[in-house]
Short mmCIF file of C-alpha atoms and ligand atoms in Angstrom, two decimals:
data_model
loop_
_atom_site.label_atom_id
_atom_site.label_comp_id
_atom_site.label_asym_id
_atom_site.label_seq_id
_atom_site.Cartn_x
_atom_site.Cartn_y
_atom_site.Cartn_z
CA MET E 6 -0.05 0.00 -0.17
CA ARG E 7 1.62 3.30 -0.88
CA ARG E 8 1.24 6.13 1.40
CA LYS E 9 -0.02 9.20 -0.20
CA LEU E 10 2.38 11.93 -1.11
CA PHE E 11 1.51 15.69 -1.73
CA VAL E 12 3.94 17.86 -3.31
CA GLY E 13 3.76 21.51 -3.61
CA ASN E 14 5.12 23.12 -6.86
CA TRP E 15 5.59 26.69 -5.83
CA LYS E 16 6.66 27.45 -9.46
CA MET E 17 7.89 31.28 -9.70
CA HIS E 18 6.21 32.55 -6.52
CA GLY E 19 7.51 33.34 -3.29
CA SER E 20 9.45 35.72 -1.45
CA LEU E 21 11.52 35.78 1.78
CA VAL E 22 8.75 37.11 3.94
CA ALA E 23 5.76 34.98 2.20
CA ASN E 24 7.78 31.65 2.33
CA GLY E 25 8.48 32.00 6.18
CA SER E 26 4.65 32.49 6.81
CA LEU E 27 3.46 29.63 4.38
CA LEU E 28 5.95 27.22 5.80
CA ARG E 29 5.44 28.12 9.46
CA ASP E 30 1.45 27.63 8.94
CA LEU E 31 2.27 24.37 7.02
CA LYS E 32 4.48 23.32 10.02
CA ALA E 33 2.00 24.02 12.45
CA ALA E 34 -0.65 21.96 10.86
CA ALA E 35 1.50 19.16 9.18
CA TRP E 36 0.40 16.51 11.54
CA GLU E 37 -3.16 16.61 10.01
CA ALA E 38 -2.38 15.47 6.65
CA GLN E 39 -3.05 12.01 5.60
CA GLY E 40 0.20 11.52 3.94
CA ASP E 41 3.58 12.79 3.28
CA LEU E 42 4.10 16.56 2.42
CA ALA E 43 6.85 18.27 0.46
CA VAL E 44 7.59 21.49 -1.19
CA CYS E 45 9.41 22.16 -4.37
CA VAL E 46 10.57 25.95 -4.08
CA PRO E 47 12.73 28.31 -6.43
CA ALA E 48 16.38 27.42 -6.30
CA CYS E 49 17.09 30.56 -4.63
CA TYR E 50 14.99 30.01 -1.67
CA LEU E 51 16.41 26.35 -0.95
CA ALA E 52 18.61 27.78 1.89
CA GLN E 53 15.89 29.71 3.74
CA CYS E 54 13.13 26.98 3.33
CA SER E 55 15.81 23.96 4.20
CA GLU E 56 16.27 25.89 7.66
CA ILE E 57 12.64 26.37 8.24
CA LEU E 58 11.98 22.95 7.57
CA ILE E 59 14.74 21.14 9.75
CA ARG E 60 12.81 18.47 11.90
CA SER E 61 9.38 19.26 10.53
CA GLY E 62 8.84 16.14 8.74
CA ILE E 63 8.09 18.24 5.63
CA ALA E 64 10.41 17.12 2.69
CA LEU E 65 12.11 19.87 0.44
CA GLY E 66 12.55 19.67 -3.31
CA ALA E 67 13.67 21.77 -6.20
CA GLN E 68 11.76 22.43 -9.64
CA ASP E 69 14.58 21.74 -12.05
CA VAL E 70 18.15 20.25 -12.12
CA SER E 71 21.06 20.48 -14.60
CA SER E 72 21.44 17.44 -17.04
CA HIS E 73 25.25 17.90 -16.48
CA THR E 74 27.22 17.34 -13.26
CA THR E 75 29.46 20.34 -12.97
CA GLY E 76 31.16 22.78 -15.32
CA ALA E 77 30.68 25.84 -17.34
CA TYR E 78 27.05 25.92 -17.47
CA THR E 79 26.05 29.33 -16.56
CA GLY E 80 22.74 29.62 -14.69
CA GLU E 81 22.56 25.81 -14.08
CA VAL E 82 22.04 24.16 -10.71
CA SER E 83 23.45 20.57 -10.46
CA ALA E 84 22.13 17.65 -8.49
CA ARG E 85 24.94 17.67 -5.78
CA MET E 86 24.09 21.25 -5.05
CA LEU E 87 20.53 20.56 -4.41
CA GLN E 88 21.71 17.70 -2.23
CA ASP E 89 23.84 20.01 -0.42
CA PHE E 90 20.63 22.06 0.60
CA GLY E 91 18.85 18.87 2.04
CA CYS E 92 16.65 18.35 -1.13
CA LYS E 93 15.01 15.29 -1.14
CA TYR E 94 13.04 15.56 -4.44
CA VAL E 95 13.49 17.31 -7.63
CA ILE E 96 10.81 17.93 -10.51
CA VAL E 97 12.00 17.05 -14.09
CA GLY E 98 10.38 17.76 -17.18
CA HIS E 99 7.45 19.82 -16.08
CA SER E 100 5.35 20.73 -19.07
CA GLU E 101 6.12 24.48 -18.54
CA ARG E 102 9.90 23.54 -18.78
CA ARG E 103 9.21 21.41 -21.91
CA GLU E 104 6.97 24.35 -23.35
CA TYR E 105 8.94 27.43 -22.47
CA HIS E 106 12.37 26.15 -22.38
CA GLY E 107 12.28 23.48 -25.02
CA GLU E 108 13.31 20.34 -22.95
CA THR E 109 13.47 17.20 -24.76
CA ASP E 110 12.67 13.82 -23.54
CA GLU E 111 16.28 13.02 -23.92
CA GLU E 112 17.32 15.80 -21.66
CA ILE E 113 14.64 14.85 -19.22
CA ALA E 114 16.01 11.54 -18.92
CA HIS E 115 19.68 12.86 -18.32
CA LYS E 116 18.35 15.05 -15.69
CA ALA E 117 16.25 12.08 -13.87
CA GLN E 118 19.73 9.90 -14.04
CA ARG E 119 21.85 12.90 -12.64
CA ALA E 120 19.25 13.36 -9.88
CA MET E 121 19.25 9.79 -8.99
CA ALA E 122 22.97 9.55 -9.12
CA ALA E 123 23.00 12.27 -6.28
CA GLY E 124 20.60 10.24 -4.23
CA LEU E 125 17.61 12.59 -5.15
CA THR E 126 14.24 11.42 -6.14
CA PRO E 127 13.17 12.89 -9.37
CA ILE E 128 9.47 13.58 -9.99
CA VAL E 129 9.32 13.09 -13.71
CA CYS E 130 6.48 14.74 -15.10
CA VAL E 131 4.48 13.54 -18.50
CA GLY E 132 1.34 14.76 -19.97
CA GLU E 133 -0.46 15.24 -23.31
CA THR E 134 -1.63 18.44 -24.88
CA LEU E 135 -5.37 19.11 -25.81
CA ALA E 136 -4.71 18.61 -29.33
CA GLU E 137 -3.08 15.27 -28.63
CA ARG E 138 -5.81 14.24 -26.22
CA GLU E 139 -8.57 15.16 -29.08
CA ALA E 140 -6.65 13.25 -31.61
CA GLY E 141 -6.72 10.20 -29.58
CA ARG E 142 -3.04 10.09 -29.05
CA THR E 143 -2.85 10.21 -25.25
CA ARG E 144 -1.35 6.68 -24.89
CA GLU E 145 1.08 7.03 -27.69
CA VAL E 146 2.34 10.45 -26.52
CA ILE E 147 2.57 8.95 -22.74
CA ASN E 148 4.14 5.95 -23.80
CA MET E 149 7.00 8.00 -25.53
CA GLN E 150 7.73 10.20 -22.63
CA MET E 151 7.85 7.36 -20.22
CA ASP E 152 10.13 5.11 -22.80
CA ALA E 153 12.55 7.93 -23.05
CA PHE E 154 13.72 8.10 -19.35
CA LEU E 155 12.58 4.31 -18.49
CA SER E 156 15.25 3.20 -21.14
CA VAL E 157 18.00 4.81 -19.64
CA LEU E 158 17.58 3.37 -16.07
CA GLU E 159 18.17 -0.13 -14.73
CA PRO E 160 15.13 -1.81 -13.66
CA GLU E 161 16.20 -1.82 -9.95
CA GLU E 162 16.73 2.20 -10.34
CA THR E 163 13.01 2.59 -11.50
CA ASN E 164 11.91 1.91 -8.00
CA ASP E 165 13.38 5.22 -6.65
CA LEU E 166 11.71 7.60 -8.95
CA ILE E 167 8.04 9.41 -8.95
CA VAL E 168 6.00 9.93 -11.89
CA ALA E 169 3.59 12.94 -12.03
CA TYR E 170 0.77 12.90 -14.68
CA GLU E 171 0.17 16.41 -15.79
CA PRO E 172 -2.43 16.87 -18.51
CA ILE E 173 -0.94 19.98 -20.04
CA TRP E 174 -4.39 21.10 -20.97
CA ALA E 175 -5.51 21.22 -17.21
CA ILE E 176 -2.39 23.39 -16.06
CA GLY E 177 -3.22 27.00 -15.17
CA THR E 178 -6.49 26.59 -17.21
CA GLY E 179 -8.80 25.83 -14.44
CA MET E 180 -9.84 22.73 -16.62
CA THR E 181 -9.36 19.31 -14.51
CA ALA E 182 -9.29 15.87 -15.77
CA THR E 183 -12.15 14.11 -14.33
CA PRO E 184 -11.15 11.32 -11.90
CA GLU E 185 -11.90 8.69 -14.43
CA MET E 186 -9.62 10.35 -17.10
CA ALA E 187 -6.95 10.86 -14.71
CA GLN E 188 -7.26 7.40 -13.54
CA GLU E 189 -7.33 5.83 -17.01
CA VAL E 190 -4.05 7.47 -17.83
CA HIS E 191 -2.36 6.59 -14.35
CA ALA E 192 -3.16 2.94 -15.12
CA MET E 193 -1.31 3.23 -18.39
CA LEU E 194 1.55 4.83 -16.73
CA ARG E 195 1.68 1.89 -13.98
CA GLU E 196 1.42 -0.68 -16.84
CA LYS E 197 4.63 0.86 -18.39
CA LEU E 198 6.38 0.63 -14.84
CA VAL E 199 5.34 -2.73 -14.54
CA GLU E 200 6.75 -3.77 -18.10
CA LYS E 201 10.11 -2.43 -16.63
CA SER E 202 9.94 -3.95 -13.41
CA ALA E 203 6.92 -5.64 -11.23
CA GLU E 204 8.62 -4.16 -8.24
CA ALA E 205 8.51 -0.55 -9.69
CA GLY E 206 4.75 -1.09 -10.52
CA GLU E 207 4.12 -1.81 -6.93
CA LEU E 208 6.29 0.98 -5.42
CA VAL E 209 6.52 3.78 -7.52
CA HIS E 210 4.09 6.81 -6.72
CA ILE E 211 2.07 8.29 -9.56
CA LEU E 212 1.08 11.89 -8.59
CA TYR E 213 -1.63 13.62 -10.35
CA GLY E 214 -0.92 17.44 -11.10
CA GLY E 215 -3.15 19.45 -13.08
CA SER E 216 -5.20 21.86 -10.99
CA MET E 217 -5.79 19.74 -8.18
CA ARG E 218 -7.67 21.76 -5.67
CA PRO E 219 -9.52 21.25 -2.18
CA LYS E 220 -12.76 20.70 -4.18
CA ASN E 221 -11.77 18.16 -6.72
CA ALA E 222 -9.05 16.47 -4.43
CA ARG E 223 -10.92 13.88 -2.55
CA GLU E 224 -12.59 12.40 -5.82
CA LEU E 225 -9.01 12.01 -7.69
CA LEU E 226 -7.34 10.62 -4.42
CA GLN E 227 -10.14 7.65 -4.52
CA MET E 228 -8.72 6.37 -7.76
CA PRO E 229 -6.60 3.41 -7.14
CA ASP E 230 -3.49 4.46 -9.27
CA ILE E 231 -3.45 8.16 -7.96
CA ASP E 232 -0.83 8.27 -5.05
CA GLY E 233 -1.17 11.78 -4.33
CA GLY E 234 -0.71 15.14 -6.01
CA LEU E 235 1.85 17.72 -7.59
CA ILE E 236 -0.09 20.72 -6.56
CA GLY E 237 0.45 24.37 -8.19
CA GLY E 238 -1.62 27.12 -7.20
CA ALA E 239 -3.20 25.57 -4.28
CA SER E 240 0.14 24.68 -2.52
CA LEU E 241 0.89 28.45 -2.06
CA ILE E 242 -2.06 28.70 0.61
CA ALA E 243 -1.39 26.53 3.54
CA ALA E 244 -4.88 25.99 4.32
CA ASP E 245 -5.71 24.80 0.62
CA PHE E 246 -2.72 22.61 0.63
CA LEU E 247 -3.44 20.89 3.77
CA ALA E 248 -7.09 20.59 2.95
CA ILE E 249 -5.87 18.63 -0.26
CA ALA E 250 -3.65 16.52 2.17
CA LYS E 251 -6.46 15.87 4.49
CA SER E 252 -8.85 14.69 1.67
CA VAL E 253 -7.85 11.10 1.54
CA LEU E 254 -10.75 8.64 2.73
C1 3PY T 316 -0.31 22.71 -11.69
O1 3PY T 316 -1.41 22.22 -10.73
O2 3PY T 316 -0.63 23.61 -12.19
C2 3PY T 316 0.85 22.36 -11.88
O3 3PY T 316 1.55 22.57 -12.62
C3 3PY T 316 1.41 21.28 -10.88
O4 3PY T 316 2.84 21.08 -11.07
#
């Protein structure tokens, strides 16, 4: 039985003052969550957040990592650097990075490998666009994205990652996949994991990320292959993030 996991993706939001108050509110009520909590914060706030979260039980993560280990890569942050700040997780291949920064499946696979080599758990995001869904290409697109990173991992390494299904058409648009639509894709994702390793099929968390909110969380979280959420906007409000994390029956 996989324990639910709720990961906040703060995106490019926050300030020293706002982060302090959000994390203090979260820490005070984290015991109410029916699962594990983590926040993926902008890189420049890792030091601040790491200090506030010490001994809180709330894990820290980053939103991206370099596909290189070290060297002349201006602006990049390596997996080792993230590990220095106590990161447990790093989001890899979020649709916003694929779309606005041209990240390819190949680069995303390298990022996931770098993260794992440094002892971090990559949260690898996959998802289809509205046009791809409407053309009936969801399975094909998801399989391609999964194959890209699964093919560079050994079967036993596959146990140590997290997959997030982010239907691109449901990000920042207010549209949400119905629980049944989401479950259908999560089941496909689990099939792909099982093909690689039966153990990974059992162990790997598959999070739903696409406008998860307090009002839709309960129904989504009832689905057998939805193991938690990668939560955007709602994770910036402590009460909303916690309300989602309490929506488990
Ligand atoms: C969203 O919920 O909008 C996200 O992109 C989560 O990563």
